Structure formats: structure tokens, C-alpha cells
Tab-separated table of C-alpha atoms and ligand atoms in Angstrom:
chain	number	residue	atom	x	y	z
A	20	UNK	CA	0.392	0.048	-0.088
A	21	UNK	CA	0.984	3.069	-0.515
A	22	UNK	CA	2.000	6.365	0.251
A	23	UNK	CA	4.644	4.765	0.653
A	24	UNK	CA	4.347	2.459	4.461
A	25	UNK	CA	1.276	2.781	6.035
A	26	UNK	CA	1.584	4.631	8.957
A	27	UNK	CA	0.549	2.805	12.728
A	28	UNK	CA	-2.045	5.112	14.432
A	29	UNK	CA	-2.741	4.819	18.379
A	30	UNK	CA	-5.285	2.064	17.973
A	31	UNK	CA	-3.183	-0.307	16.532
A	32	UNK	CA	-4.996	-0.141	13.128
A	33	UNK	CA	-3.215	1.009	10.014
A	34	UNK	CA	-3.994	3.455	7.436
A	35	UNK	CA	-3.883	3.020	3.530
A	36	UNK	CA	-2.398	6.081	3.183
A	37	UNK	CA	-1.404	9.464	3.994
A	38	UNK	CA	-4.418	10.870	5.949
A	39	UNK	CA	-4.423	14.099	3.741
A	40	UNK	CA	-5.393	13.812	0.428
A	41	UNK	CA	-3.283	14.929	-2.761
A	42	UNK	CA	-6.109	17.287	-4.556
A	43	UNK	CA	-10.058	18.380	-3.631
A	44	UNK	CA	-11.948	16.207	-5.406
A	45	UNK	CA	-15.838	17.042	-6.078
A	46	UNK	CA	-17.568	13.796	-3.976
A	47	UNK	CA	-20.918	14.834	-4.711
A	48	UNK	CA	-20.301	15.073	-8.686
A	49	UNK	CA	-19.171	12.075	-9.084
A	50	UNK	CA	-22.295	10.123	-8.233
A	51	UNK	CA	-23.358	11.332	-11.649
A	52	UNK	CA	-21.381	8.933	-12.846
A	53	UNK	CA	-23.354	6.014	-11.410
A	54	UNK	CA	-26.241	5.952	-13.065
A	55	UNK	CA	-27.895	3.194	-10.717
A	56	UNK	CA	-27.689	5.685	-7.787
A	57	UNK	CA	-30.343	7.569	-8.926
A	58	UNK	CA	-33.766	5.567	-8.082
A	59	UNK	CA	-36.227	4.943	-5.398
A	60	UNK	CA	-36.214	1.525	-3.437
A	61	UNK	CA	-39.574	0.985	-1.787
A	62	UNK	CA	-39.815	4.584	-2.544
A	63	UNK	CA	-37.151	6.289	-0.717
A	64	UNK	CA	-33.866	7.150	-2.486
A	65	UNK	CA	-31.597	4.022	-2.471
A	66	UNK	CA	-28.572	4.363	0.084
A	67	UNK	CA	-26.073	1.316	-1.359
A	68	UNK	CA	-24.217	0.474	1.452
A	69	UNK	CA	-23.071	-2.536	0.394
A	70	UNK	CA	-20.062	-2.005	-1.341
A	71	UNK	CA	-17.883	-4.804	0.290
A	72	UNK	CA	-19.785	-6.872	-1.368
A	73	UNK	CA	-19.992	-5.642	-4.994
A	74	UNK	CA	-19.222	-1.662	-5.632
A	75	UNK	CA	-21.410	0.186	-8.429
A	76	UNK	CA	-19.971	0.251	-12.069
A	77	UNK	CA	-19.607	4.312	-13.089
A	78	UNK	CA	-20.661	5.114	-16.806
A	79	UNK	CA	-17.078	4.798	-18.139
A	80	UNK	CA	-16.944	0.856	-17.260
A	81	UNK	CA	-20.664	0.567	-18.753
A	82	UNK	CA	-19.523	2.543	-21.774
A	83	UNK	CA	-16.230	0.271	-22.553
A	84	UNK	CA	-17.882	-3.142	-22.465
A	85	UNK	CA	-20.773	-1.917	-24.865
A	86	UNK	CA	-17.762	-0.153	-27.085
A	87	UNK	CA	-16.195	-3.645	-27.169
A	88	UNK	CA	-19.378	-5.639	-27.916
A	89	UNK	CA	-20.515	-3.122	-30.833
A	90	UNK	CA	-16.871	-2.403	-32.469
A	91	UNK	CA	-14.304	-5.102	-31.586
A	92	UNK	CA	-15.828	-8.109	-30.162
A	93	UNK	CA	-13.557	-11.429	-31.492
A	94	UNK	CA	-11.997	-14.242	-30.074
A	95	UNK	CA	-8.255	-13.412	-28.730
A	96	UNK	CA	-5.056	-14.860	-29.577
A	97	UNK	CA	-6.725	-16.755	-32.626
A	98	UNK	CA	-7.625	-15.047	-35.934
A	99	UNK	CA	-5.389	-12.866	-37.979
A	100	UNK	CA	-8.173	-10.400	-39.073
A	101	UNK	CA	-8.782	-7.156	-37.977
A	102	UNK	CA	-11.868	-7.449	-35.682
A	103	UNK	CA	-8.789	-10.530	-33.414
A	104	UNK	CA	-6.232	-7.951	-34.203
A	105	UNK	CA	-8.194	-5.595	-31.997
A	106	UNK	CA	-9.487	-7.536	-28.902
A	107	UNK	CA	-6.261	-9.065	-28.303
A	108	UNK	CA	-4.497	-5.404	-28.343
A	109	UNK	CA	-7.227	-4.208	-25.977
A	110	UNK	CA	-6.931	-7.475	-23.685
A	111	UNK	CA	-2.919	-7.216	-23.852
A	112	UNK	CA	-3.166	-3.211	-22.888
A	113	UNK	CA	-5.496	-4.170	-19.741
A	114	UNK	CA	-2.862	-6.605	-18.602
A	115	UNK	CA	-0.298	-3.780	-19.517
A	116	UNK	CA	-2.727	-1.624	-17.189
A	117	UNK	CA	-2.905	-4.230	-14.436
A	118	UNK	CA	0.778	-4.676	-14.081
A	119	UNK	CA	0.799	-0.353	-13.556
A	120	UNK	CA	-1.863	0.096	-11.248
A	121	UNK	CA	-0.197	-2.638	-9.246
A	122	UNK	CA	3.217	-1.414	-9.900
A	123	UNK	CA	4.187	-5.178	-10.800
A	124	UNK	CA	7.654	-5.444	-12.396
A	125	UNK	CA	6.071	-7.070	-15.401
A	126	UNK	CA	3.020	-8.071	-17.375
A	127	UNK	CA	4.021	-11.136	-17.075
A	128	UNK	CA	3.810	-11.634	-13.841
A	129	UNK	CA	-0.575	-10.657	-14.187
A	130	UNK	CA	-3.071	-13.530	-14.793
A	131	UNK	CA	-6.513	-13.071	-15.155
A	132	UNK	CA	-8.851	-14.736	-13.427
A	133	UNK	CA	-12.558	-14.951	-12.650
A	134	UNK	CA	-11.922	-13.167	-9.211
A	135	UNK	CA	-10.281	-13.507	-5.879
A	136	UNK	CA	-11.505	-16.938	-5.064
A	137	UNK	CA	-10.213	-17.975	-8.401
A	138	UNK	CA	-6.868	-16.770	-7.879
A	139	UNK	CA	-6.050	-18.327	-4.334
A	140	UNK	CA	-7.490	-21.096	-5.582
A	141	UNK	CA	-5.331	-21.370	-8.358
A	142	UNK	CA	-2.179	-20.528	-6.616
A	143	UNK	CA	-3.980	-23.410	-3.899
A	144	UNK	CA	-3.563	-26.262	-6.744
A	145	UNK	CA	-0.846	-24.912	-8.685
A	146	UNK	CA	2.073	-23.859	-6.871
A	147	UNK	CA	0.431	-25.845	-3.132
A	148	UNK	CA	0.348	-28.856	-4.837
A	149	UNK	CA	4.010	-28.784	-6.289
A	150	UNK	CA	5.275	-27.057	-3.092
A	151	UNK	CA	3.551	-28.057	0.165
A	152	UNK	CA	3.707	-31.725	1.397
A	153	UNK	CA	2.773	-33.742	4.521
A	154	UNK	CA	3.983	-31.876	7.958
A	155	UNK	CA	4.580	-28.551	6.602
A	156	UNK	CA	1.893	-25.624	8.194
A	157	UNK	CA	-0.386	-23.061	6.198
A	158	UNK	CA	-0.320	-20.005	8.047
A	159	UNK	CA	-3.951	-18.036	8.232
A	160	UNK	CA	-5.288	-15.475	9.824
A	161	UNK	CA	-8.501	-15.813	12.189
A	162	UNK	CA	-10.036	-12.837	9.811
A	163	UNK	CA	-9.966	-14.722	6.841
A	164	UNK	CA	-12.773	-15.123	4.165
A	165	UNK	CA	-14.048	-18.280	3.783
A	166	UNK	CA	-12.186	-18.163	-0.063
A	167	UNK	CA	-8.751	-17.838	1.704
A	168	UNK	CA	-9.483	-20.733	4.099
A	169	UNK	CA	-11.293	-23.560	1.751
A	170	UNK	CA	-9.059	-24.029	-0.704
A	171	UNK	CA	-6.237	-24.284	1.857
A	172	UNK	CA	-8.545	-26.633	3.717
A	173	UNK	CA	-8.856	-28.905	0.108
A	174	UNK	CA	-4.640	-28.448	-0.157
A	175	UNK	CA	-4.159	-29.932	3.259
A	176	UNK	CA	-6.451	-32.807	2.474
A	177	UNK	CA	-4.537	-33.958	-0.246
A	178	UNK	CA	-1.232	-33.480	1.140
A	179	UNK	CA	-1.219	-33.958	4.487
A	180	UNK	CA	-0.354	-30.135	5.117
A	181	UNK	CA	-2.169	-28.193	8.353
A	182	UNK	CA	-3.352	-25.108	9.173
A	183	UNK	CA	-2.385	-22.427	11.461
A	184	UNK	CA	-4.192	-19.380	12.262
A	185	UNK	CA	-2.696	-16.130	13.968
A	186	UNK	CA	-5.239	-14.857	16.195
A	187	UNK	CA	-7.506	-11.369	16.638
A	188	UNK	CA	-7.472	-9.447	20.083
A	189	UNK	CA	-11.556	-9.853	20.567
A	190	UNK	CA	-14.252	-7.509	19.006
A	191	UNK	CA	-11.260	-4.895	17.921
A	192	UNK	CA	-10.256	-7.423	15.108
A	193	UNK	CA	-6.465	-6.710	15.696
A	194	UNK	CA	-3.342	-9.204	15.175
A	195	UNK	CA	-1.024	-8.870	17.245
A	196	UNK	CA	2.160	-8.324	15.281
A	197	UNK	CA	4.276	-9.054	18.440
A	198	UNK	CA	2.941	-12.712	18.464
A	199	UNK	CA	3.980	-13.473	15.013
A	200	UNK	CA	7.435	-14.695	15.498
A	201	UNK	CA	5.689	-17.636	17.427
A	202	UNK	CA	3.840	-18.381	14.456
A	203	UNK	CA	6.869	-18.391	12.045
A	204	UNK	CA	7.894	-21.783	12.723
A	205	UNK	CA	10.111	-23.377	10.617
A	206	UNK	CA	7.309	-25.802	9.578
A	207	UNK	CA	5.200	-22.711	8.059
A	208	UNK	CA	6.085	-22.565	4.221
A	209	UNK	CA	3.135	-20.391	3.398
A	210	UNK	CA	1.676	-17.122	4.727
A	211	UNK	CA	-1.758	-16.459	3.457
A	212	UNK	CA	-3.800	-13.761	5.077
A	213	UNK	CA	-6.105	-10.606	3.799
A	214	UNK	CA	-4.927	-7.188	3.750
A	215	UNK	CA	-8.835	-5.845	4.869
A	216	UNK	CA	-10.929	-7.935	6.568
A	217	UNK	CA	-14.571	-7.690	5.109
A	218	UNK	CA	-16.453	-7.769	8.451
A	219	UNK	CA	-14.001	-6.140	10.442
A	220	UNK	CA	-13.061	-3.206	8.474
A	221	UNK	CA	-9.157	-4.232	10.013
A	222	UNK	CA	-6.715	-3.044	7.726
A	223	UNK	CA	-3.381	-5.665	8.254
A	224	UNK	CA	0.107	-4.340	7.912
A	225	UNK	CA	1.141	-6.772	5.343
A	226	UNK	CA	3.976	-5.287	4.510
A	227	UNK	CA	5.628	-5.745	7.448
A	228	UNK	CA	4.120	-9.595	7.614
A	229	UNK	CA	5.504	-10.242	4.089
A	230	UNK	CA	8.629	-8.991	5.353
A	231	UNK	CA	9.329	-11.041	8.487
A	232	UNK	CA	7.406	-14.202	6.555
A	233	UNK	CA	10.109	-13.951	3.487
A	234	UNK	CA	13.266	-13.317	6.055
A	235	UNK	CA	12.064	-16.443	6.539
A	236	UNK	CA	11.777	-18.344	3.242
A	237	UNK	CA	8.413	-18.485	3.698
A	238	UNK	CA	5.494	-17.414	0.771
A	239	UNK	CA	3.324	-15.126	0.872
A	240	UNK	CA	0.220	-14.238	-0.725
A	241	UNK	CA	-2.195	-11.215	-0.093
A	242	UNK	CA	-6.057	-11.271	-0.548
A	243	UNK	CA	-6.552	-7.841	-2.167
A	244	UNK	CA	-10.380	-8.234	-2.576
A	245	UNK	CA	-11.316	-5.496	-0.220
A	246	UNK	CA	-8.209	-3.113	-0.456
A	247	UNK	CA	-7.881	-2.961	-5.050
A	248	UNK	CA	-9.722	0.055	-5.720
A	249	UNK	CA	-9.938	1.330	-1.911
A	250	UNK	CA	-6.580	2.853	-1.609
A	251	UNK	CA	-2.712	2.223	-4.076
A	252	UNK	CA	-1.692	-1.218	-3.811
A	253	UNK	CA	1.617	-1.559	-4.701
A	254	UNK	CA	3.407	-5.288	-4.451
A	255	UNK	CA	6.765	-4.371	-4.988
A	256	UNK	CA	6.167	-2.373	-1.650
A	257	UNK	CA	3.859	-4.851	-0.234
A	258	UNK	CA	6.429	-7.562	-1.034
A	259	UNK	CA	4.205	-10.196	-1.417
A	260	UNK	CA	4.712	-13.340	-3.481
A	261	UNK	CA	1.311	-13.535	-5.022
A	262	UNK	CA	-1.890	-10.940	-4.894
A	263	UNK	CA	-5.461	-11.715	-5.816
A	264	UNK	CA	-8.635	-8.944	-6.288
A	265	UNK	CA	-12.022	-8.803	-7.489
A	266	UNK	CA	-12.570	-6.295	-10.183
A	267	UNK	CA	-16.301	-5.966	-9.177
A	268	UNK	CA	-15.870	-4.581	-5.889
A	269	UNK	CA	-13.453	-1.767	-7.496
A	270	UNK	CA	-16.072	-0.455	-10.214
A	271	UNK	CA	-15.400	-3.184	-12.680
A	272	UNK	CA	-17.080	-5.937	-13.794
A	273	UNK	CA	-18.144	-9.830	-11.588
A	274	UNK	CA	-16.897	-12.640	-13.001
A	275	UNK	CA	-13.314	-10.937	-13.352
A	276	UNK	CA	-9.905	-10.134	-11.443
A	277	UNK	CA	-6.491	-10.606	-11.595
A	278	UNK	CA	-3.848	-13.020	-9.580
A	279	UNK	CA	-0.670	-11.008	-9.386
A	280	UNK	CA	2.735	-13.874	-8.894
A	281	UNK	CA	5.920	-12.615	-8.675
A	282	UNK	CA	7.950	-13.685	-12.006
A	283	UNK	CA	10.576	-16.237	-9.976
A	284	UNK	CA	7.068	-17.476	-8.692
A	285	UNK	CA	5.678	-18.098	-11.117
A	286	UNK	CA	8.041	-19.733	-13.483
A	287	UNK	CA	8.059	-22.721	-11.161
A	288	UNK	CA	4.757	-23.431	-10.753
A	289	UNK	CA	2.650	-25.814	-13.212
A	290	UNK	CA	-0.583	-25.071	-14.683
A	291	UNK	CA	-3.586	-24.799	-13.550
A	292	UNK	CA	-5.727	-26.107	-15.642
A	293	UNK	CA	-5.150	-27.878	-19.273
A	294	UNK	CA	-7.315	-26.377	-22.488
A	295	UNK	CA	-6.622	-23.747	-25.179
A	296	UNK	CA	-4.418	-20.711	-25.345
A	297	UNK	CA	-2.731	-22.122	-22.224
A	298	UNK	CA	-0.166	-24.680	-24.695
A	299	UNK	CA	2.815	-24.388	-27.161
A	300	UNK	CA	2.256	-27.891	-28.666
A	301	UNK	CA	0.337	-30.699	-28.039
A	302	UNK	CA	0.598	-34.279	-29.013
A	303	UNK	CA	-1.446	-37.627	-28.318
A	304	UNK	CA	0.880	-38.364	-25.188
A	305	UNK	CA	1.911	-35.746	-24.019
A	306	UNK	CA	1.892	-31.467	-24.304
A	307	UNK	CA	4.172	-28.573	-23.413
A	308	UNK	CA	2.903	-25.407	-21.672
A	309	UNK	CA	3.515	-21.619	-22.794
A	310	UNK	CA	5.243	-19.058	-19.875
A	311	UNK	CA	3.616	-17.302	-17.832
A	312	UNK	CA	0.607	-15.797	-17.797
A	313	UNK	CA	-0.670	-17.337	-20.524
A	314	UNK	CA	0.158	-21.040	-18.957
A	315	UNK	CA	-2.341	-19.809	-16.140
A	316	UNK	CA	-5.181	-19.107	-18.703
A	317	UNK	CA	-6.928	-22.023	-20.352
A	318	UNK	CA	-10.001	-21.279	-23.210
A	319	UNK	CA	-11.127	-18.433	-24.366
A	320	UNK	CA	-11.051	-15.615	-21.674
A	321	UNK	CA	-13.638	-12.891	-20.477
A	322	UNK	CA	-12.293	-10.576	-22.941
A	323	UNK	CA	-14.748	-7.717	-22.466
A	324	UNK	CA	-13.665	-8.224	-18.363
A	325	UNK	CA	-10.842	-7.084	-19.137
A	326	UNK	CA	-11.121	-3.827	-20.986
A	327	UNK	CA	-13.728	-3.292	-17.994
A	328	UNK	CA	-11.223	-3.582	-15.849
A	329	UNK	CA	-8.626	-1.196	-17.583
A	330	UNK	CA	-11.711	0.974	-17.560
A	331	UNK	CA	-12.355	0.822	-13.570
A	332	UNK	CA	-8.346	1.185	-13.318
A	333	UNK	CA	-8.580	4.756	-15.667
A	334	UNK	CA	-11.383	5.915	-13.788
A	335	UNK	CA	-10.117	5.180	-10.334
A	336	UNK	CA	-7.122	6.626	-11.077
A	337	UNK	CA	-8.407	9.785	-12.585
A	338	UNK	CA	-10.226	10.276	-8.651
A	339	UNK	CA	-7.152	9.265	-7.338
A	340	UNK	CA	-6.501	6.124	-4.613
A	341	UNK	CA	-4.977	7.852	-1.756
A	342	UNK	CA	-7.875	10.605	-2.220
A	343	UNK	CA	-10.067	7.486	-2.259
A	344	UNK	CA	-8.740	6.092	0.356
A	345	UNK	CA	-8.922	8.672	2.357
A	346	UNK	CA	-12.381	9.682	1.912
A	347	UNK	CA	-13.433	5.691	2.588
A	348	UNK	CA	-11.796	6.043	5.731
A	349	UNK	CA	-13.018	9.184	6.392
A	350	UNK	CA	-16.764	7.570	5.910
A	351	UNK	CA	-15.510	4.693	7.857
A	352	UNK	CA	-14.913	6.347	11.357
A	353	UNK	CA	-17.890	8.895	10.927
A	354	UNK	CA	-20.314	5.839	10.552
A	355	UNK	CA	-18.182	4.081	13.450
A	356	UNK	CA	-18.690	7.506	15.690
A	357	UNK	CA	-22.545	7.650	15.206
A	358	UNK	CA	-23.331	4.118	15.204
A	359	UNK	CA	-20.982	4.484	19.339
A	360	UNK	CA	-23.426	6.474	19.913
A	361	UNK	CA	-26.180	4.522	20.078
A	362	UNK	CA	-27.821	2.442	23.196
A	363	UNK	CA	-27.680	-1.091	22.425
A	364	UNK	CA	-24.894	-1.865	19.847
A	365	UNK	CA	-22.003	-4.004	19.587
A	366	UNK	CA	-19.314	-2.905	17.529
A	367	UNK	CA	-17.104	-5.197	15.869
A	368	UNK	CA	-13.543	-3.672	14.550
A	369	UNK	CA	-10.853	-1.158	15.669
A	370	UNK	CA	-11.830	2.096	17.133
A	371	UNK	CA	-9.285	3.817	14.868
A	372	UNK	CA	-7.847	3.275	11.599
A	373	UNK	CA	-10.382	1.274	10.233
A	374	UNK	CA	-11.574	0.790	6.226
A	375	UNK	CA	-14.934	2.282	5.251
A	376	UNK	CA	-17.231	-0.410	6.748
A	377	UNK	CA	-18.802	-0.813	9.820
A	378	UNK	CA	-20.144	-4.336	11.458
A	379	UNK	CA	-22.813	-4.188	14.200
A	380	UNK	CA	-25.384	-6.127	16.453
A	381	UNK	CA	-28.014	-4.289	18.040
A	382	UNK	CA	-29.280	-6.528	21.477
A	383	UNK	CA	-31.800	-8.810	21.154
A	384	UNK	CA	-32.442	-8.119	16.953
A	385	UNK	CA	-31.105	-10.606	14.524
A	386	UNK	CA	-28.874	-9.078	11.555
A	387	UNK	CA	-31.439	-10.411	9.463
A	388	UNK	CA	-34.027	-8.241	10.583
A	389	UNK	CA	-31.791	-4.906	10.679
A	390	UNK	CA	-30.997	-5.569	6.980
A	391	UNK	CA	-34.706	-6.779	5.819
A	392	UNK	CA	-36.143	-3.668	7.440
A	393	UNK	CA	-33.311	-0.980	6.146
A	394	UNK	CA	-34.549	-2.334	2.697
A	395	UNK	CA	-38.150	-0.638	3.395
A	396	UNK	CA	-35.973	2.565	4.199
A	397	UNK	CA	-34.115	2.219	0.727
A	398	UNK	CA	-30.828	1.307	2.679
A	399	UNK	CA	-28.851	-1.418	1.621
A	400	UNK	CA	-27.126	-3.780	3.993
A	401	UNK	CA	-25.700	-7.014	4.001
A	402	UNK	CA	-26.195	-9.277	6.764
A	403	UNK	CA	-24.829	-12.276	7.711
A	404	UNK	CA	-21.345	-14.511	8.634
A	405	UNK	CA	-20.551	-13.068	5.550
A	406	UNK	CA	-18.235	-15.836	4.729
A	407	UNK	CA	-16.249	-15.612	8.100
A	408	UNK	CA	-17.594	-18.004	9.876
A	409	UNK	CA	-14.389	-19.479	12.015
A	410	UNK	CA	-14.341	-15.617	12.619
A	411	UNK	CA	-17.834	-15.222	13.651
A	412	UNK	CA	-17.552	-18.412	15.575
A	413	UNK	CA	-14.326	-16.540	16.806
A	414	UNK	CA	-15.820	-13.508	17.918
A	415	UNK	CA	-19.000	-15.793	19.447
A	416	UNK	CA	-22.207	-14.139	17.044
A	417	UNK	CA	-23.268	-16.207	14.102
A	418	UNK	CA	-23.915	-13.112	12.176
A	419	UNK	CA	-23.759	-9.171	12.215
A	420	UNK	CA	-24.719	-6.536	9.827
A	421	UNK	CA	-22.860	-4.525	7.887
A	422	UNK	CA	-22.848	-1.093	6.270
A	423	UNK	CA	-19.423	-0.228	3.933
A	424	UNK	CA	-19.224	2.220	1.732
A	425	UNK	CA	-17.154	3.506	-1.364
A	426	UNK	CA	-16.809	6.933	-2.484
A	427	UNK	CA	-19.654	8.233	-4.082
A	428	UNK	CA	-21.235	7.917	-0.143
A	429	UNK	CA	-21.994	10.525	1.604
A	430	UNK	CA	-21.696	11.575	5.124
A	431	UNK	CA	-25.563	12.562	4.606
A	432	UNK	CA	-26.642	9.253	3.563
A	433	UNK	CA	-24.751	7.434	6.404
A	434	UNK	CA	-26.622	10.288	9.048
A	435	UNK	CA	-30.325	8.424	7.326
A	436	UNK	CA	-28.380	5.209	7.951
A	437	UNK	CA	-28.468	6.160	11.577
A	438	UNK	CA	-31.412	7.398	11.940
A	439	UNK	CA	-32.969	3.863	10.271
A	440	UNK	CA	-30.800	1.863	12.990
A	441	UNK	CA	-32.433	4.187	15.822
A	442	UNK	CA	-36.028	3.687	14.206
A	443	UNK	CA	-35.331	-0.362	13.996
A	444	UNK	CA	-34.696	0.476	17.719
A	445	UNK	CA	-37.782	1.572	18.500
A	446	UNK	CA	-39.739	-0.763	16.827
A	447	UNK	CA	-37.794	-3.816	18.173
A	448	UNK	CA	-39.014	-1.918	21.436
A	449	UNK	CA	-35.387	-1.802	22.642
B	502	C6P	N1	-16.734	-10.478	-0.115
B	502	C6P	C1	-18.408	-9.985	0.903
B	502	C6P	O1	-19.660	-9.391	1.006
B	502	C6P	P1	-14.799	-13.073	-4.972
B	502	C6P	O2	-16.422	-13.459	-4.280
B	502	C6P	O3	-14.190	-14.111	-5.607
B	502	C6P	O4	-14.994	-12.054	-5.761
B	502	C6P	O5	-14.338	-12.551	-3.476
B	502	C6P	C2	-14.228	-14.019	-2.363
B	502	C6P	C3	-13.772	-12.669	-1.622
B	502	C6P	C4	-12.335	-13.064	-0.743
B	502	C6P	N2	-12.182	-12.622	-0.310
B	502	C6P	C5	-12.492	-11.188	0.806
B	502	C6P	C6	-11.420	-10.488	1.314
B	502	C6P	C7	-13.660	-11.111	0.509
B	502	C6P	O6	-14.082	-9.640	1.149
B	502	C6P	C8	-14.235	-11.405	-0.520
B	502	C6P	C9	-15.407	-11.326	-1.038
B	502	C6P	C10	-17.685	-10.309	-0.301
B	502	C6P	O7	-17.668	-9.657	1.993
B	502	C6P	C11	-18.771	-11.639	-0.838
B	502	C6P	S1	-18.755	-12.746	0.420
């Protein structure tokens, strides 16, 4: 994460960037780039606070999709005709753009995937199967999304490896860097951790964790599902071996994502899936593979997904990712403070230095009821375990209600949301 090293604050949380924006941004004007936001839901203006599940898409991204299908649609890397050449050029330009977005050393370190989940599965299935052996340990944290747990469980079942978890310190949901050495034992071969928790809003000091793991020869993977598009993201500064993200959480399309892999790591990794596009030659009994990244992209890819992600990256950098981080985190802090003032509420995650989301429970009201009633007032929240069942267990709850923000949200929307929460408490007699 830049600008450059994340600063630690008093609550032990992290910031994605410096707290002062580089330039003034007209945030309300940006809302007009998102046609979906201008609508009523159940007769009330839509307040979209489910951005951690998926963000909305600006006109620039929608236009890029339409342009591609109206003008350039063809398969890539195959035909020697004009449309195929155009589609191939646009697809590969998106790879170069993604490398720049992440500050990768080369576009060859960028693999296109279906999203964070597929990126992590790719590493577990291809790199993991070759390098993880019986008796090895895979180190995760207690705040991981199922996408960064289940692929490792499947790998552990196949190989006889074991999983270990870095603990969080209760409802504040912070890791304890002071305890890391205790867990970085000689049998640990991989550290895989989330950058930002989708339930707690914790921003983990991933550069520090990767550096300490790397010093012991441990390979590192960062789940950037919740951080990509929410602030500067620099794989060289983080120092990770792998990093996975989803386009749909950063103004891009669903079903598309990026897996960054350090050059040396990809060179030693066998194919993930077999099929067209990833081979050099195929014979009846055996085949040879292309080098990375094409070795990992079997079959016709999501060409429009790459082109739309390119547009999303341009759009986000047009605003400035440092500015977005600052604004997001201000919204998160504002909501946390306003909700803290309510009676009968339990809030999760750091008190300071949090990402732009808040998870909470109201005394005596199920999270699903909170979300259902809020929806009647036009407020889109999420309730449930957020694909964090082990974390919920650790917190001693089954579910939470969650409001997650993006740069097009406003403090006026948060004020209305807090009013709605108070109305819900009164409705349930609290
Ligand atoms: N979290 C949420 O509402 P995919 O589904 O592959 O795009 O992303 C998976 C994923 C991985 N890691 C983290 C930290 C995530 O938050 C997510 C997706 C959504 O919180 C859906 S459960």
C-alpha cells in the first residue's frame, strides 16, 4: 500500500495512505457517473451501503463494455483478422494496465482470473500441490474469508499439511504483530492473509508481515479483495509473492479478477487448468506449456472483463487512489462514531484506522431483521456471516449487520442510515 509505508495509529490499526488528500475532489459530482444510484427503492432514495459485496459501476466502465461488443468483439490470440487483432490488443493492454496499477515489475506477472476466489484456488492447486508437503504448515489469520481458508483446507487434505491461524484480539479485530514470530515456525511454508477484513474493517500491516515471513523463506499471498480500488496498492512495496483481487469490488465487472504472481514464483508453478490458449504444442500423449501468464489462462478468456477492468482502473486513478482511501476511511470513522453513540449496539473492528465499513449487532435484534427493515427504507446493507464463519465463531456470534461504503457515498447518507437504525431499535422495543 502506498503512499508508501502505511502509518500505524494509536489504536494499532493501519491506514491505507496518508490521511491528507492530495487534491480536492468534488465527491458529490462523482455520483452522477453512477446511473444506478439515482433511483428509489421501496419509495425511498437508494442508499447503497453494500459495497464490500460489490461496488457499483461508473458510466465509463459500462461504455467500455458496450463499445467492445458493438465494435471489436472477436476471440483473442487466434484469428489474423482485424477484429481479433483489436480484441487481442485491448486484452493485452489491460494486462499492461493492471501491472501498472499494482506496480508489478512486468505484465507477465499478471494473470487474469474470475476473481479473488479463483486466484487463491489457482495458487493452492498449482503452486501448492507442487510445493506443500506432509508436515508443512499454511499460516492464515482468524479473520480470513472462506475464499482464503477452504482452498488451503482442500490442499491440506490432499497433501497432509496443516493449517494454523494468527489470532485476533477480540472484538477490536486486530492481529498482534508482537506474536508473529511465535507462529513463523520452520514448518510454515506459506503465509496467506487478507489485507482488509470484510467483516471487521481491519487494515492489516501486510508489508511488515510479508517482510518478516520472507526473511524466513516463507512464501506469501495477500487477499486484496477489499483493498484493491480502495487505496494505492503496490505489490513491490508489500513484498508479497502472490496477490489476488476481484474487479467487481473496484468499479469493474463481476466474474473477473487479477492474480499477481512474482516472476520467480510463476516460473516454478505448473499449469492450473488445461485447454486451449495455454499450450505451446499438444501431442497424443503429452503437451508443452506457454510461459506465464498464458500458461495459467486456459480457454477463451473474459475479454470484455479485461477491457472493463482497464476502464475501471483508469477511472479510479482519475480520482486518485490516495484520495479514495482518505474519503473511504473518513466515512468509516464517521459511521463508527455515530453508531457508537446509540444504546444497545455492539460494534466490531478497530476504533481507529479502520477501512470504510462497519459491522454491528443490535441487542435483541437479528442481523437479518436489521437488513430487511433497513431495505424498506431504501438502505442496502448486508447481514450474515459474510463468508467469515470461523471469525464469527471467534467473536462468539452467528452473524453481523454490515454497512460498507465507497467514494460515492456521503455523510448525509450515513446520517440517514443511523436514523434508520435508531428507528429499527425503537420498532423492536429497544
Ligand atoms: N466478500 C463480501 O460481501 P470474490 O467472490 O472471489 O469476488 O471475492 C471473495 C472474497 C475474498 N476475500 C475477501 C476479503 C472478500 O471480502 C471476498 C468477498 C464479499 O464481503 C462476498 S462474501
